[in-house]
Amino acid sequence: SSGINAEWPLRPGNLGDLFNLTKQPHRAKDVLARGLKICEKKIGMKHPDSAKMLRLLGNSFYLMGDLATSEKLLNKSLDILEGVYEGDHPYILATRADLGACSRPVGTRVF
């Protein structure tokens, strides 16, 4: 890690994920957008924790029916992850699965 408490960016991510899982994507979006700003300021946008925020934020937009924004955010997340991890890393696979959901109607996917 870069000298930052490794768990700090995950807290907004965990809360955002909880809001997504409980079908509260608007609340998730707000929390995750704040978490993403923290990541950008503290660790930069090439860090895997930033990719996590982007992925979860993309999932929020998916749940709200904004597939174009979801796809954009998920692609940014995937670009970061592919620059950090090799091959079929679980985070890469999960993000690719989320991208695949963007081609399906909202409501047919559970995060």
C-alpha atoms as an extended CHARMM CRD file, in Angstrom:
* protein
*
       111  EXT
         1         1  SER       CA              0.0000000000        0.0000000000        0.0000000000  PROA      1               0.0000000000
         2         2  SER       CA              1.0590000000        3.6090000000       -0.4040000000  PROA      2               0.0000000000
         3         3  GLY       CA              1.2600000000        4.3620000000        3.3110000000  PROA      3               0.0000000000
         4         4  ILE       CA             -2.4760000000        5.0350000000        3.5810000000  PROA      4               0.0000000000
         5         5  ASN       CA             -4.6520000000        2.8500000000        5.7580000000  PROA      5               0.0000000000
         6         6  ALA       CA             -5.5860000000        0.2280000000        3.1830000000  PROA      6               0.0000000000
         7         7  GLU       CA             -9.1990000000        0.0120000000        4.3760000000  PROA      7               0.0000000000
         8         8  TRP       CA            -10.1930000000        3.6900000000        4.2390000000  PROA      8               0.0000000000
         9         9  PRO       CA            -11.4730000000        3.8160000000        0.6500000000  PROA      9               0.0000000000
        10        10  LEU       CA            -13.4340000000        0.6230000000        1.1260000000  PROA      10              0.0000000000
        11        11  ARG       CA            -15.7270000000        2.1090000000        3.7470000000  PROA      11              0.0000000000
        12        12  PRO       CA            -17.6780000000        4.2810000000        1.2710000000  PROA      12              0.0000000000
        13        13  GLY       CA            -17.4950000000        1.3620000000       -1.1400000000  PROA      13              0.0000000000
        14        14  ASN       CA            -19.0030000000       -1.0200000000        1.3730000000  PROA      14              0.0000000000
        15        15  LEU       CA            -21.7840000000        1.4180000000        2.2470000000  PROA      15              0.0000000000
        16        16  GLY       CA            -22.4350000000        2.1230000000       -1.4380000000  PROA      16              0.0000000000
        17        17  ASP       CA            -22.5310000000       -1.5950000000       -2.1730000000  PROA      17              0.0000000000
        18        18  LEU       CA            -25.0290000000       -2.0690000000        0.6580000000  PROA      18              0.0000000000
        19        19  PHE       CA            -27.2590000000        0.6570000000       -0.7810000000  PROA      19              0.0000000000
        20        20  ASN       CA            -27.0770000000       -0.9780000000       -4.2200000000  PROA      20              0.0000000000
        21        21  LEU       CA            -27.9320000000       -4.3900000000       -2.7710000000  PROA      21              0.0000000000
        22        22  THR       CA            -30.9190000000       -2.9320000000       -0.9470000000  PROA      22              0.0000000000
        23        23  LYS       CA            -32.1650000000       -1.2140000000       -4.1160000000  PROA      23              0.0000000000
        24        24  GLN       CA            -31.2270000000        2.3030000000       -3.0170000000  PROA      24              0.0000000000
        25        25  PRO       CA            -28.9820000000        3.2890000000       -5.9310000000  PROA      25              0.0000000000
        26        26  HSD       CA            -29.5060000000        7.0400000000       -5.4980000000  PROA      26              0.0000000000
        27        27  ARG       CA            -28.0940000000        6.8570000000       -1.9780000000  PROA      27              0.0000000000
        28        28  ALA       CA            -25.2950000000        4.6020000000       -3.2130000000  PROA      28              0.0000000000
        29        29  LYS       CA            -24.4420000000        7.0820000000       -5.9680000000  PROA      29              0.0000000000
        30        30  ASP       CA            -24.0300000000        9.9200000000       -3.4770000000  PROA      30              0.0000000000
        31        31  VAL       CA            -21.8020000000        7.9040000000       -1.1290000000  PROA      31              0.0000000000
        32        32  LEU       CA            -19.7190000000        6.4340000000       -3.9410000000  PROA      32              0.0000000000
        33        33  ALA       CA            -19.2380000000        9.7800000000       -5.6860000000  PROA      33              0.0000000000
        34        34  ARG       CA            -17.7970000000       11.1550000000       -2.4330000000  PROA      34              0.0000000000
        35        35  GLY       CA            -15.6170000000        8.0650000000       -2.0620000000  PROA      35              0.0000000000
        36        36  LEU       CA            -14.3540000000        8.4700000000       -5.6070000000  PROA      36              0.0000000000
        37        37  LYS       CA            -13.3640000000       12.0910000000       -4.9220000000  PROA      37              0.0000000000
        38        38  ILE       CA            -11.4290000000       10.9390000000       -1.8590000000  PROA      38              0.0000000000
        39        39  CYS       CA             -9.6750000000        8.2590000000       -3.9040000000  PROA      39              0.0000000000
        40        40  GLU       CA             -8.8150000000       10.7360000000       -6.6380000000  PROA      40              0.0000000000
        41        41  LYS       CA             -7.3120000000       13.1570000000       -4.1290000000  PROA      41              0.0000000000
        42        42  LYS       CA             -5.4950000000       10.6500000000       -1.8930000000  PROA      42              0.0000000000
        43        43  ILE       CA             -4.3480000000        7.8170000000       -4.1790000000  PROA      43              0.0000000000
        44        44  GLY       CA             -5.0690000000        8.8680000000       -7.7510000000  PROA      44              0.0000000000
        45        45  MET       CA             -7.2370000000        7.3250000000      -10.4060000000  PROA      45              0.0000000000
        46        46  LYS       CA             -4.8700000000        4.4950000000      -11.3590000000  PROA      46              0.0000000000
        47        47  HSD       CA             -5.3000000000        2.6950000000       -8.0130000000  PROA      47              0.0000000000
        48        48  PRO       CA             -7.4320000000       -0.4760000000       -7.6700000000  PROA      48              0.0000000000
        49        49  ASP       CA             -9.5040000000        1.1710000000       -4.9100000000  PROA      49              0.0000000000
        50        50  SER       CA            -10.4310000000        3.9250000000       -7.3690000000  PROA      50              0.0000000000
        51        51  ALA       CA            -11.4340000000        1.1940000000       -9.8110000000  PROA      51              0.0000000000
        52        52  LYS       CA            -13.6630000000       -0.3220000000       -7.1200000000  PROA      52              0.0000000000
        53        53  MET       CA            -15.4000000000        3.0070000000       -6.5670000000  PROA      53              0.0000000000
        54        54  LEU       CA            -15.9220000000        3.4040000000      -10.3230000000  PROA      54              0.0000000000
        55        55  ARG       CA            -17.3160000000       -0.1210000000      -10.6000000000  PROA      55              0.0000000000
        56        56  LEU       CA            -19.7500000000        0.3030000000       -7.7340000000  PROA      56              0.0000000000
        57        57  LEU       CA            -20.7790000000        3.7270000000       -9.0080000000  PROA      57              0.0000000000
        58        58  GLY       CA            -21.3570000000        2.1600000000      -12.4260000000  PROA      58              0.0000000000
        59        59  ASN       CA            -23.5750000000       -0.4310000000      -10.7580000000  PROA      59              0.0000000000
        60        60  SER       CA            -25.5940000000        2.3780000000       -9.1540000000  PROA      60              0.0000000000
        61        61  PHE       CA            -26.1800000000        4.0260000000      -12.5130000000  PROA      61              0.0000000000
        62        62  TYR       CA            -27.1660000000        0.6450000000      -13.9470000000  PROA      62              0.0000000000
        63        63  LEU       CA            -29.7690000000        0.2000000000      -11.2150000000  PROA      63              0.0000000000
        64        64  MET       CA            -31.0930000000        3.6990000000      -11.9270000000  PROA      64              0.0000000000
        65        65  GLY       CA            -31.4740000000        2.7660000000      -15.6030000000  PROA      65              0.0000000000
        66        66  ASP       CA            -28.6460000000        4.9600000000      -16.9370000000  PROA      66              0.0000000000
        67        67  LEU       CA            -26.8730000000        2.2820000000      -18.9420000000  PROA      67              0.0000000000
        68        68  ALA       CA            -24.6570000000        4.7010000000      -20.9000000000  PROA      68              0.0000000000
        69        69  THR       CA            -23.1450000000        6.2120000000      -17.7470000000  PROA      69              0.0000000000
        70        70  SER       CA            -22.8590000000        2.7780000000      -16.1670000000  PROA      70              0.0000000000
        71        71  GLU       CA            -20.9490000000        1.4530000000      -19.1650000000  PROA      71              0.0000000000
        72        72  LYS       CA            -18.6310000000        4.4940000000      -19.2010000000  PROA      72              0.0000000000
        73        73  LEU       CA            -17.7590000000        4.0950000000      -15.5050000000  PROA      73              0.0000000000
        74        74  LEU       CA            -17.3150000000        0.3350000000      -15.7830000000  PROA      74              0.0000000000
        75        75  ASN       CA            -14.9800000000        0.7420000000      -18.7490000000  PROA      75              0.0000000000
        76        76  LYS       CA            -12.8710000000        3.2290000000      -16.7470000000  PROA      76              0.0000000000
        77        77  SER       CA            -12.7440000000        0.7300000000      -13.8980000000  PROA      77              0.0000000000
        78        78  LEU       CA            -11.7280000000       -2.0730000000      -16.2430000000  PROA      78              0.0000000000
        79        79  ASP       CA             -8.9610000000        0.0460000000      -17.7900000000  PROA      79              0.0000000000
        80        80  ILE       CA             -7.4820000000        0.6730000000      -14.3400000000  PROA      80              0.0000000000
        81        81  LEU       CA             -7.7660000000       -2.9520000000      -13.2690000000  PROA      81              0.0000000000
        82        82  GLU       CA             -6.1800000000       -4.2690000000      -16.4670000000  PROA      82              0.0000000000
        83        83  GLY       CA             -3.2580000000       -1.9230000000      -15.8310000000  PROA      83              0.0000000000
        84        84  VAL       CA             -2.7800000000       -3.2830000000      -12.3100000000  PROA      84              0.0000000000
        85        85  TYR       CA             -3.6540000000       -6.9850000000      -12.5150000000  PROA      85              0.0000000000
        86        86  GLU       CA             -2.8550000000       -9.6700000000      -15.0450000000  PROA      86              0.0000000000
        87        87  GLY       CA             -5.0130000000      -12.2630000000      -16.7190000000  PROA      87              0.0000000000
        88        88  ASP       CA             -8.3180000000      -13.3360000000      -15.2810000000  PROA      88              0.0000000000
        89        89  HSD       CA             -8.0770000000      -11.6080000000      -11.9160000000  PROA      89              0.0000000000
        90        90  PRO       CA            -11.4170000000      -11.8050000000      -10.0400000000  PROA      90              0.0000000000
        91        91  TYR       CA            -11.8400000000       -7.9970000000      -10.0600000000  PROA      91              0.0000000000
        92        92  ILE       CA            -11.3640000000       -7.9180000000      -13.8220000000  PROA      92              0.0000000000
        93        93  LEU       CA            -13.8480000000      -10.7590000000      -14.3200000000  PROA      93              0.0000000000
        94        94  ALA       CA            -16.4320000000       -9.1300000000      -12.0450000000  PROA      94              0.0000000000
        95        95  THR       CA            -16.1370000000       -5.8220000000      -13.8920000000  PROA      95              0.0000000000
        96        96  ARG       CA            -16.4920000000       -7.5720000000      -17.2630000000  PROA      96              0.0000000000
        97        97  ALA       CA            -19.6230000000       -9.3030000000      -15.9580000000  PROA      97              0.0000000000
        98        98  ASP       CA            -21.0230000000       -5.9430000000      -14.8850000000  PROA      98              0.0000000000
        99        99  LEU       CA            -20.2780000000       -4.5420000000      -18.3490000000  PROA      99              0.0000000000
       100       100  GLY       CA            -22.1450000000       -7.4610000000      -19.8840000000  PROA      100             0.0000000000
       101       101  ALA       CA            -25.1810000000       -6.5680000000      -17.7980000000  PROA      101             0.0000000000
       102       102  CYS       CA            -25.3360000000       -3.1720000000      -19.4970000000  PROA      102             0.0000000000
       103       103  SER       CA            -26.7160000000       -4.9390000000      -22.5650000000  PROA      103             0.0000000000
       104       104  ARG       CA            -29.5860000000       -6.4850000000      -20.5770000000  PROA      104             0.0000000000
       105       105  PRO       CA            -32.7380000000       -4.7770000000      -19.3490000000  PROA      105             0.0000000000
       106       106  VAL       CA            -32.5190000000       -3.2510000000      -15.8870000000  PROA      106             0.0000000000
       107       107  GLY       CA            -34.0030000000       -5.5470000000      -13.2780000000  PROA      107             0.0000000000
       108       108  THR       CA            -32.5930000000       -8.7540000000      -14.7240000000  PROA      108             0.0000000000
       109       109  ARG       CA            -29.3770000000       -8.5850000000      -12.6830000000  PROA      109             0.0000000000
       110       110  VAL       CA            -28.5540000000       -8.8420000000       -9.0030000000  PROA      110             0.0000000000
       111       111  PHE       CA            -25.2870000000       -7.3320000000       -7.7740000000  PROA      111             0.0000000000
